[in-house]
């Protein structure tokens, strides 16, 4: 029997690519981040292969699953501390420093789902003119710099911001959106003619996902409403009026480490070992090797895509 709280309103959704409704059950699972109630199901569209959480909480009630303890609202700026040291520069050189915009000189940057603003604050320090969009009041309460230009609103309600931005970023955000194609089409009009969209998403095709199933860290039910893989995210971007310029797997060990921590019992030898690998500064080199290996084998479970508006395509 499902124990979804009665105040959560559920809605059924069809494939956002407009496919004939023909789905296959993938798995059912629960919230592992905060232990909140409810079992949710992921289905796969048999036409295009895009997976989605169905049914899902409505936009009005899903906020319950984003409590004040939600990690992105509380990210520290630890990265900044390493900015000038050797480890940081080496990480950039080896591609281990994710969320780096290497291909553009500083310009106008919009970060959608900017949480507590740690990323745009860092980019502002690097010379970018930054703006953020965030819907959570919990994130607003934890903002790292109160002078940052952040619009606290629901992006669905936001006015046209103009064809203004050289870079629009969405770091692990698109999978949280109820209508990803609608949002992608909207922000396409905010990207300048030679601008780019940079997104990262969890990879539903990863070995990690297949091994740990509903215990995989990046399942994150029910806040992850879509579960993309390389093929399905490319299709969604193309359908939304973009052309792809680069796809890579981030060099990042977090998904596999967190999945092992969810899967194993607290206090067990493996759990303690991976907790140490996750947290200890002494394990920095080990984390770097693991990150590098997971990235080059496409098994980090995090895909990063750079795309640009396809001006030949009318949407
Ligand atoms: Zn489909």
GROMACS .gro file of C-alpha atoms and ligand atoms in nm:
model
  316
    1UNK     CA    1   0.000   0.000   0.000
    2UNK     CA    2   0.133   0.342  -0.090
    3UNK     CA    3   0.190   0.593   0.190
    4UNK     CA    4   0.198   0.911  -0.017
    5UNK     CA    5   0.076   1.191   0.216
    6UNK     CA    6  -0.285   1.290   0.150
    7UNK     CA    7  -0.191   1.655   0.090
    8UNK     CA    8   0.024   1.558  -0.210
    9UNK     CA    9  -0.180   1.596  -0.528
   10UNK     CA   10  -0.080   1.352  -0.800
   11UNK     CA   11  -0.106   1.397  -1.175
   12UNK     CA   12  -0.051   1.161  -1.464
   13UNK     CA   13   0.161   1.288  -1.752
   14UNK     CA   14   0.224   1.179  -2.110
   15UNK     CA   15   0.562   1.176  -2.285
   16UNK     CA   16   0.672   1.539  -2.346
   17UNK     CA   17   0.793   1.439  -2.694
   18UNK     CA   18   0.427   1.391  -2.790
   19UNK     CA   19   0.454   1.014  -2.841
   20UNK     CA   20   0.160   0.772  -2.850
   21UNK     CA   21   0.092   0.677  -2.484
   22UNK     CA   22   0.262   0.335  -2.461
   23UNK     CA   23   0.476   0.290  -2.149
   24UNK     CA   24   0.666   0.018  -1.970
   25UNK     CA   25   0.720  -0.003  -1.593
   26UNK     CA   26   1.088   0.049  -1.504
   27UNK     CA   27   1.102   0.052  -1.124
   28UNK     CA   28   0.938   0.187  -0.810
   29UNK     CA   29   1.125   0.360  -0.530
   30UNK     CA   30   1.120   0.605  -0.242
   31UNK     CA   31   1.288   0.927  -0.133
   32UNK     CA   32   1.637   0.836  -0.009
   33UNK     CA   33   1.756   1.191   0.055
   34UNK     CA   34   1.524   1.280   0.341
   35UNK     CA   35   1.327   0.960   0.411
   36UNK     CA   36   0.995   1.126   0.325
   37UNK     CA   37   0.688   0.913   0.267
   38UNK     CA   38   0.560   0.775  -0.061
   39UNK     CA   39   0.647   0.517  -0.325
   40UNK     CA   40   0.675   0.646  -0.680
   41UNK     CA   41   0.711   0.473  -1.015
   42UNK     CA   42   0.929   0.536  -1.320
   43UNK     CA   43   0.794   0.437  -1.662
   44UNK     CA   44   0.965   0.438  -2.001
   45UNK     CA   45   0.803   0.563  -2.322
   46UNK     CA   46   0.824   0.267  -2.562
   47UNK     CA   47   0.835   0.502  -2.862
   48UNK     CA   48   1.126   0.734  -2.773
   49UNK     CA   49   1.282   0.572  -2.464
   50UNK     CA   50   1.244   0.874  -2.234
   51UNK     CA   51   1.176   0.770  -1.874
   52UNK     CA   52   0.954   0.973  -1.643
   53UNK     CA   53   0.808   0.956  -1.293
   54UNK     CA   54   0.439   0.880  -1.337
   55UNK     CA   55   0.217   0.970  -1.160
   56UNK     CA   56   0.400   1.259  -0.998
   57UNK     CA   57   0.328   1.535  -0.742
   58UNK     CA   58   0.182   1.850  -0.897
   59UNK     CA   59   0.384   2.173  -0.915
   60UNK     CA   60   0.174   2.309  -0.628
   61UNK     CA   61   0.251   2.023  -0.389
   62UNK     CA   62   0.596   1.890  -0.484
   63UNK     CA   63   0.761   2.150  -0.255
   64UNK     CA   64   0.711   1.906   0.034
   65UNK     CA   65   0.994   1.697  -0.111
   66UNK     CA   66   1.233   1.998  -0.111
   67UNK     CA   67   1.271   2.062   0.264
   68UNK     CA   68   1.511   2.320   0.408
   69UNK     CA   69   1.774   2.045   0.447
   70UNK     CA   70   1.781   1.978   0.069
   71UNK     CA   71   2.155   1.970  -0.011
   72UNK     CA   72   2.180   2.223  -0.299
   73UNK     CA   73   2.026   2.490  -0.075
   74UNK     CA   74   2.313   2.444   0.169
   75UNK     CA   75   2.619   2.401  -0.056
   76UNK     CA   76   2.920   2.560   0.101
   77UNK     CA   77   3.165   2.763  -0.102
   78UNK     CA   78   3.443   2.523  -0.025
   79UNK     CA   79   3.534   2.520  -0.396
   80UNK     CA   80   3.626   2.886  -0.374
   81UNK     CA   81   3.882   2.816  -0.106
   82UNK     CA   82   4.074   2.599  -0.351
   83UNK     CA   83   4.050   2.851  -0.631
   84UNK     CA   84   4.408   2.965  -0.639
   85UNK     CA   85   4.582   2.657  -0.514
   86UNK     CA   86   4.762   2.391  -0.711
   87UNK     CA   87   4.494   2.123  -0.660
   88UNK     CA   88   4.227   2.343  -0.819
   89UNK     CA   89   4.440   2.429  -1.122
   90UNK     CA   90   4.534   2.064  -1.172
   91UNK     CA   91   4.166   1.967  -1.145
   92UNK     CA   92   4.075   2.216  -1.419
   93UNK     CA   93   4.357   2.088  -1.639
   94UNK     CA   94   4.244   1.725  -1.603
   95UNK     CA   95   3.876   1.811  -1.655
   96UNK     CA   96   3.794   1.720  -1.294
   97UNK     CA   97   3.651   2.062  -1.212
   98UNK     CA   98   3.294   2.043  -1.335
   99UNK     CA   99   3.071   2.341  -1.411
  100UNK     CA  100   3.365   2.514  -1.583
  101UNK     CA  101   3.279   2.726  -1.888
  102UNK     CA  102   3.606   2.696  -2.075
  103UNK     CA  103   3.490   2.781  -2.426
  104UNK     CA  104   3.365   3.134  -2.359
  105UNK     CA  105   3.527   3.451  -2.228
  106UNK     CA  106   3.333   3.610  -1.938
  107UNK     CA  107   3.002   3.763  -2.052
  108UNK     CA  108   2.639   3.748  -1.941
  109UNK     CA  109   2.548   3.427  -1.763
  110UNK     CA  110   2.207   3.303  -1.646
  111UNK     CA  111   2.192   3.006  -1.406
  112UNK     CA  112   1.849   2.843  -1.383
  113UNK     CA  113   1.782   2.670  -1.052
  114UNK     CA  114   2.074   2.851  -0.889
  115UNK     CA  115   1.989   2.722  -0.536
  116UNK     CA  116   2.185   2.926  -0.280
  117UNK     CA  117   2.382   3.108  -0.549
  118UNK     CA  118   2.722   2.949  -0.477
  119UNK     CA  119   2.789   2.886  -0.847
  120UNK     CA  120   2.697   3.231  -0.979
  121UNK     CA  121   2.886   3.392  -0.693
  122UNK     CA  122   3.195   3.200  -0.801
  123UNK     CA  123   3.141   3.295  -1.167
  124UNK     CA  124   3.090   3.660  -1.071
  125UNK     CA  125   3.432   3.651  -0.905
  126UNK     CA  126   3.572   3.521  -1.236
  127UNK     CA  127   3.440   3.828  -1.419
  128UNK     CA  128   3.100   3.708  -1.542
  129UNK     CA  129   2.791   3.929  -1.519
  130UNK     CA  130   2.553   3.685  -1.354
  131UNK     CA  131   2.183   3.638  -1.294
  132UNK     CA  132   2.005   3.348  -1.125
  133UNK     CA  133   1.653   3.207  -1.113
  134UNK     CA  134   1.534   3.010  -0.813
  135UNK     CA  135   1.187   2.914  -0.686
  136UNK     CA  136   1.271   2.800  -0.333
  137UNK     CA  137   1.237   3.024  -0.029
  138UNK     CA  138   1.465   2.782   0.159
  139UNK     CA  139   1.737   2.857  -0.097
  140UNK     CA  140   1.670   3.229  -0.062
  141UNK     CA  141   1.722   3.203   0.314
  142UNK     CA  142   2.063   3.040   0.257
  143UNK     CA  143   2.189   3.264  -0.023
  144UNK     CA  144   2.569   3.294  -0.010
  145UNK     CA  145   2.576   3.660  -0.114
  146UNK     CA  146   2.272   3.885  -0.070
  147UNK     CA  147   2.395   4.120  -0.346
  148UNK     CA  148   2.358   3.857  -0.618
  149UNK     CA  149   2.101   3.928  -0.891
  150UNK     CA  150   1.859   3.639  -0.832
  151UNK     CA  151   1.494   3.628  -0.942
  152UNK     CA  152   1.301   3.428  -0.683
  153UNK     CA  153   1.013   3.307  -0.893
  154UNK     CA  154   0.875   3.009  -1.075
  155UNK     CA  155   1.034   3.006  -1.421
  156UNK     CA  156   0.698   2.905  -1.574
  157UNK     CA  157   0.558   3.245  -1.468
  158UNK     CA  158   0.863   3.450  -1.568
  159UNK     CA  159   0.842   3.723  -1.829
  160UNK     CA  160   1.065   3.726  -2.139
  161UNK     CA  161   1.418   3.820  -2.028
  162UNK     CA  162   1.529   3.914  -2.381
  163UNK     CA  163   1.792   3.765  -2.616
  164UNK     CA  164   2.063   3.864  -2.378
  165UNK     CA  165   2.272   3.579  -2.238
  166UNK     CA  166   2.600   3.440  -2.372
  167UNK     CA  167   2.565   3.133  -2.152
  168UNK     CA  168   2.260   2.977  -1.984
  169UNK     CA  169   2.336   2.698  -1.738
  170UNK     CA  170   2.112   2.435  -1.581
  171UNK     CA  171   2.316   2.215  -1.348
  172UNK     CA  172   2.117   1.906  -1.249
  173UNK     CA  173   1.793   2.099  -1.292
  174UNK     CA  174   1.609   1.985  -1.607
  175UNK     CA  175   1.515   1.649  -1.454
  176UNK     CA  176   1.325   1.837  -1.181
  177UNK     CA  177   1.099   2.026  -1.422
  178UNK     CA  178   0.738   1.933  -1.490
  179UNK     CA  179   0.753   2.056  -1.851
  180UNK     CA  180   1.118   2.040  -1.970
  181UNK     CA  181   1.047   2.102  -2.340
  182UNK     CA  182   0.831   2.405  -2.259
  183UNK     CA  183   1.113   2.553  -2.047
  184UNK     CA  184   1.381   2.474  -2.305
  185UNK     CA  185   1.177   2.648  -2.575
  186UNK     CA  186   1.128   2.948  -2.347
  187UNK     CA  187   1.494   2.995  -2.258
  188UNK     CA  188   1.598   2.946  -2.622
  189UNK     CA  189   1.473   3.302  -2.673
  190UNK     CA  190   1.703   3.432  -2.399
  191UNK     CA  191   2.027   3.302  -2.555
  192UNK     CA  192   2.219   3.541  -2.781
  193UNK     CA  193   2.291   3.441  -3.142
  194UNK     CA  194   2.635   3.298  -3.061
  195UNK     CA  195   2.539   3.194  -2.707
  196UNK     CA  196   2.521   2.844  -2.561
  197UNK     CA  197   2.311   2.635  -2.324
  198UNK     CA  198   2.505   2.413  -2.084
  199UNK     CA  199   2.317   2.147  -1.891
  200UNK     CA  200   2.401   1.850  -1.676
  201UNK     CA  201   2.166   1.562  -1.602
  202UNK     CA  202   2.185   1.221  -1.435
  203UNK     CA  203   2.238   0.936  -1.684
  204UNK     CA  204   1.959   0.676  -1.660
  205UNK     CA  205   2.169   0.436  -1.869
  206UNK     CA  206   2.461   0.423  -1.626
  207UNK     CA  207   2.593   0.098  -1.484
  208UNK     CA  208   2.539   0.253  -1.142
  209UNK     CA  209   2.165   0.285  -1.214
  210UNK     CA  210   2.146  -0.076  -1.334
  211UNK     CA  211   2.331  -0.213  -1.031
  212UNK     CA  212   2.165  -0.012  -0.754
  213UNK     CA  213   1.820   0.026  -0.918
  214UNK     CA  214   1.586   0.211  -0.679
  215UNK     CA  215   1.877   0.262  -0.435
  216UNK     CA  216   2.077   0.456  -0.694
  217UNK     CA  217   2.146   0.804  -0.561
  218UNK     CA  218   2.034   0.990  -0.871
  219UNK     CA  219   1.689   0.826  -0.889
  220UNK     CA  220   1.582   1.089  -0.631
  221UNK     CA  221   1.213   1.010  -0.633
  222UNK     CA  222   0.987   1.193  -0.657
  223UNK     CA  223   1.180   1.517  -0.727
  224UNK     CA  224   1.342   1.375  -1.042
  225UNK     CA  225   1.048   1.378  -1.281
  226UNK     CA  226   1.248   1.276  -1.590
  227UNK     CA  227   1.528   1.022  -1.619
  228UNK     CA  228   1.726   1.102  -1.933
  229UNK     CA  229   2.002   0.915  -2.111
  230UNK     CA  230   2.225   1.044  -2.389
  231UNK     CA  231   1.980   0.952  -2.665
  232UNK     CA  232   1.665   1.086  -2.497
  233UNK     CA  233   1.820   1.417  -2.383
  234UNK     CA  234   1.952   1.482  -2.734
  235UNK     CA  235   1.604   1.420  -2.875
  236UNK     CA  236   1.440   1.650  -2.619
  237UNK     CA  237   1.692   1.926  -2.696
  238UNK     CA  238   1.649   1.888  -3.072
  239UNK     CA  239   1.267   1.887  -3.042
  240UNK     CA  240   1.300   2.207  -2.836
  241UNK     CA  241   1.500   2.386  -3.109
  242UNK     CA  242   1.865   2.324  -3.021
  243UNK     CA  243   2.160   2.165  -3.194
  244UNK     CA  244   2.415   1.974  -2.992
  245UNK     CA  245   2.777   2.087  -2.996
  246UNK     CA  246   2.932   1.869  -2.725
  247UNK     CA  247   2.843   1.574  -2.500
  248UNK     CA  248   3.063   1.441  -2.222
  249UNK     CA  249   3.040   1.247  -1.899
  250UNK     CA  250   3.152   1.458  -1.606
  251UNK     CA  251   3.448   1.334  -1.407
  252UNK     CA  252   3.264   1.308  -1.079
  253UNK     CA  253   3.244   1.024  -0.822
  254UNK     CA  254   2.943   1.147  -0.622
  255UNK     CA  255   2.669   0.928  -0.773
  256UNK     CA  256   2.853   0.601  -0.719
  257UNK     CA  257   2.976   0.695  -0.369
  258UNK     CA  258   2.632   0.813  -0.255
  259UNK     CA  259   2.467   0.504  -0.406
  260UNK     CA  260   2.700   0.275  -0.209
  261UNK     CA  261   2.620   0.473   0.107
  262UNK     CA  262   2.244   0.430   0.046
  263UNK     CA  263   2.281   0.061  -0.042
  264UNK     CA  264   2.500  -0.046   0.251
  265UNK     CA  265   2.422  -0.039   0.622
  266UNK     CA  266   2.550   0.254   0.824
  267UNK     CA  267   2.845   0.139   1.035
  268UNK     CA  268   2.939  -0.149   0.802
  269UNK     CA  269   3.298  -0.168   0.676
  270UNK     CA  270   3.212  -0.071   0.315
  271UNK     CA  271   2.985   0.211   0.429
  272UNK     CA  272   3.254   0.351   0.659
  273UNK     CA  273   3.519   0.321   0.387
  274UNK     CA  274   3.312   0.513   0.129
  275UNK     CA  275   3.208   0.772   0.387
  276UNK     CA  276   3.580   0.832   0.443
  277UNK     CA  277   3.644   0.850   0.065
  278UNK     CA  278   3.361   1.102   0.039
  279UNK     CA  279   3.461   1.330   0.325
  280UNK     CA  280   3.831   1.304   0.406
  281UNK     CA  281   4.083   1.548   0.262
  282UNK     CA  282   4.331   1.258   0.275
  283UNK     CA  283   4.117   1.081   0.012
  284UNK     CA  284   4.139   1.373  -0.234
  285UNK     CA  285   4.379   1.191  -0.465
  286UNK     CA  286   4.172   0.872  -0.452
  287UNK     CA  287   3.857   1.071  -0.541
  288UNK     CA  288   4.043   1.233  -0.830
  289UNK     CA  289   4.151   0.895  -0.971
  290UNK     CA  290   3.798   0.756  -0.930
  291UNK     CA  291   3.650   1.067  -1.097
  292UNK     CA  292   3.888   1.044  -1.390
  293UNK     CA  293   3.819   0.673  -1.443
  294UNK     CA  294   3.439   0.717  -1.422
  295UNK     CA  295   3.451   1.008  -1.666
  296UNK     CA  296   3.657   0.840  -1.939
  297UNK     CA  297   3.450   0.517  -1.914
  298UNK     CA  298   3.121   0.717  -1.934
  299UNK     CA  299   3.012   0.569  -1.600
  300UNK     CA  300   3.000   0.876  -1.374
  301UNK     CA  301   2.619   0.882  -1.427
  302UNK     CA  302   2.637   1.256  -1.503
  303UNK     CA  303   2.610   1.379  -1.859
  304UNK     CA  304   2.704   1.735  -1.954
  305UNK     CA  305   2.576   1.876  -2.282
  306UNK     CA  306   2.654   2.199  -2.463
  307UNK     CA  307   2.392   2.307  -2.716
  308UNK     CA  308   2.307   2.620  -2.911
  309UNK     CA  309   1.981   2.748  -3.054
  310UNK     CA  310   1.913   2.595  -3.395
  311UNK     CA  311   1.824   2.909  -3.586
  312UNK     CA  312   1.714   2.706  -3.892
  313UNK     CA  313   1.442   2.531  -3.691
  314UNK     CA  314   1.111   2.703  -3.623
  315UNK     CA  315   0.946   2.595  -3.296
  316LIG    ZN1  316   0.818   0.938  -2.597
   0.00000   0.00000   0.00000
